[in-house]
GROMACS .gro file of C-alpha atoms in nm:
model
  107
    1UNK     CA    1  -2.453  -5.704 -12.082
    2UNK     CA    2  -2.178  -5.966 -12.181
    3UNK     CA    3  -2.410  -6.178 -12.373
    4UNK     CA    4  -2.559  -5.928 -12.553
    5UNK     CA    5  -2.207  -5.752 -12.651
    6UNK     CA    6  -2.085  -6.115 -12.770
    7UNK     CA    7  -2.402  -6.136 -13.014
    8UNK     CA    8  -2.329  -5.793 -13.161
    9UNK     CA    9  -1.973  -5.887 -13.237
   10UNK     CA   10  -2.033  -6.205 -13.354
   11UNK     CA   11  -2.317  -6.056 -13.580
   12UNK     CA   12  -2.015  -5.810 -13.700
   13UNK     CA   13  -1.773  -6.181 -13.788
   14UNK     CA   14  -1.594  -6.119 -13.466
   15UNK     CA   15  -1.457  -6.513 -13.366
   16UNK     CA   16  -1.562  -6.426 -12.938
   17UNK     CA   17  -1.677  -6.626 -12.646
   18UNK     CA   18  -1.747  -6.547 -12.275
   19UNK     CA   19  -1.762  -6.673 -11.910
   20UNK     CA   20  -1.962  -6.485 -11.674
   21UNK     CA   21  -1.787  -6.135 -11.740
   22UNK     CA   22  -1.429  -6.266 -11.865
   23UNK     CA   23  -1.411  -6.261 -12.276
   24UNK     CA   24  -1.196  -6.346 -12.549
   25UNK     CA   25  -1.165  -6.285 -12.896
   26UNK     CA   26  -0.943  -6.436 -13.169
   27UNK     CA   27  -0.832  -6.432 -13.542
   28UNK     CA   28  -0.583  -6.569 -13.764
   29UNK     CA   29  -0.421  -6.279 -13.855
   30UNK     CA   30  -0.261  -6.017 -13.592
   31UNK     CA   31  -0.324  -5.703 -13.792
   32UNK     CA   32  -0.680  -5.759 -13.818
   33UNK     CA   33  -0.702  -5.884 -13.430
   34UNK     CA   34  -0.587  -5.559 -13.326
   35UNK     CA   35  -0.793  -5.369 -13.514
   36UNK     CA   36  -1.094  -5.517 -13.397
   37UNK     CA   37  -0.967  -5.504 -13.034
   38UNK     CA   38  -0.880  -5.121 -13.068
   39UNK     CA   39  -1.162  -4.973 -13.279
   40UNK     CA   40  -1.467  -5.236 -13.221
   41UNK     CA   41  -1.445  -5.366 -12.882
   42UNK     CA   42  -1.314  -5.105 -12.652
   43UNK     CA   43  -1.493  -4.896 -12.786
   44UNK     CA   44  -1.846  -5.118 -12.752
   45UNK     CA   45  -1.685  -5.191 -12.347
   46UNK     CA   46  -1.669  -4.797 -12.305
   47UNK     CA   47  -2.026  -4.689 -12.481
   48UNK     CA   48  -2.152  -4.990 -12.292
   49UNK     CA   49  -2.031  -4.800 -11.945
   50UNK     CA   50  -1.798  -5.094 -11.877
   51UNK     CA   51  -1.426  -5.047 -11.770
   52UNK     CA   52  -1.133  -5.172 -11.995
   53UNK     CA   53  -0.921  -5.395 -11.679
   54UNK     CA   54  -0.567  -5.428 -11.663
   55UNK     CA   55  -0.615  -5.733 -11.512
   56UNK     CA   56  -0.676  -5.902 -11.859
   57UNK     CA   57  -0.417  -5.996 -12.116
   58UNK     CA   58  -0.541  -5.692 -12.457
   59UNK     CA   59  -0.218  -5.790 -12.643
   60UNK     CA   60  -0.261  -6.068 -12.868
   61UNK     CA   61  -0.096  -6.429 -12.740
   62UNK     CA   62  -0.121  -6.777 -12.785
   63UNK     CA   63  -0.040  -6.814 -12.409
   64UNK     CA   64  -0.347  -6.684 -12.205
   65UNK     CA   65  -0.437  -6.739 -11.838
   66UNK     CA   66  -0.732  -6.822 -11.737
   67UNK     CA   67  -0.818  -6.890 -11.383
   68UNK     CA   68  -0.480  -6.893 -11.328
   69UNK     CA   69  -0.335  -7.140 -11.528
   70UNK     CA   70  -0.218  -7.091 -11.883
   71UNK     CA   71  -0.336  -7.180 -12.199
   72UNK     CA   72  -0.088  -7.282 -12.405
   73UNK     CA   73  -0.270  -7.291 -12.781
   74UNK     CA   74   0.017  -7.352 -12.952
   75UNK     CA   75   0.100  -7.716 -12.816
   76UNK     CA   76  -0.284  -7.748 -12.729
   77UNK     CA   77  -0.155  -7.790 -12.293
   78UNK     CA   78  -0.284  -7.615 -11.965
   79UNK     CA   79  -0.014  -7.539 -11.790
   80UNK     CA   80  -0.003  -7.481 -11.392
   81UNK     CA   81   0.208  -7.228 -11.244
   82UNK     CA   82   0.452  -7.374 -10.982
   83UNK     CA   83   0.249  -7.108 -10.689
   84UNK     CA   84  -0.057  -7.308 -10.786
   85UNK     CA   85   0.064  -7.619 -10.738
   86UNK     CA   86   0.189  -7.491 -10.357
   87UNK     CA   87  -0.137  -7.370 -10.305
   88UNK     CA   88  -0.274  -7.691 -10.402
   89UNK     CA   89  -0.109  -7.898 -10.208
   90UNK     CA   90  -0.096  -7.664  -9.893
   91UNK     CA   91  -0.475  -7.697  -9.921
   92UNK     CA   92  -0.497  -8.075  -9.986
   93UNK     CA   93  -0.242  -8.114  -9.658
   94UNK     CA   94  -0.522  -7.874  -9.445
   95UNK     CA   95  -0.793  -8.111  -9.577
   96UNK     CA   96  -0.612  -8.444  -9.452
   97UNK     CA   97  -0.492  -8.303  -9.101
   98UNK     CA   98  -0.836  -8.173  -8.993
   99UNK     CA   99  -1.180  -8.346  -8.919
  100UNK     CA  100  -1.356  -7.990  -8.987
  101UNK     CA  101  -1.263  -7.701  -9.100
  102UNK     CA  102  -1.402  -7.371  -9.284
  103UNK     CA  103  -1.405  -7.400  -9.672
  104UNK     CA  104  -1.250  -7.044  -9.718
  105UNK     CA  105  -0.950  -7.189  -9.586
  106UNK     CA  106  -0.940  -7.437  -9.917
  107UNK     CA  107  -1.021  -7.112 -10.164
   0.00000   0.00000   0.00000
């Protein structure tokens, strides 16, 4: 459904991309971004029978996350959230202390 969506927008000059059922869409100019957000694709998502989420970021910024760690487009970084970094290394300590283990305990 995603891939299909993406072609219609981009047939319509919409600048969009997608992974597996995460999108994004951008534009120089905030008025314009907006619009396209409010009258083009939520209202494709909703004809399409698909859910706006809260979980995503719908107001414009030049900070995103994605996969937890943010985007920062502005100084062209990826950022990593401090809890990350715990997780991380909580993680890597599991892996060194133990000969075998269960790889849910490393998601």
């Amino acid at each position: 459904v995603m891939h299909a969506l993406i072609g219609h927008w981009r047939s319509m000059g919409i600048h969009c991309e997608n992974h597996v059922d995460d999108f994004w869409i951008a534009y120089p100019n905030r008025e314009i971004l907006i619009y396209q957000r409010d009258n083009i694709i939520a209202k494709d998502l909703t004809k399409g029978g698909l859910v706006l989420s809260n979980k995503g970021t719908w107001d414009p910024t030049q900070e995103p996350k994605f996969y937890g760690l943010i985007l920062d487009t502005k100084r062209a970084q990826v950022i990593i959230p401090d809890e990350k970094l715990v997780k991380a290394k909580r993680a890597l300590q599991t892996l060194a202390t133990r000969t075998m283990l269960l790889v849910r305990l490393l998601a």
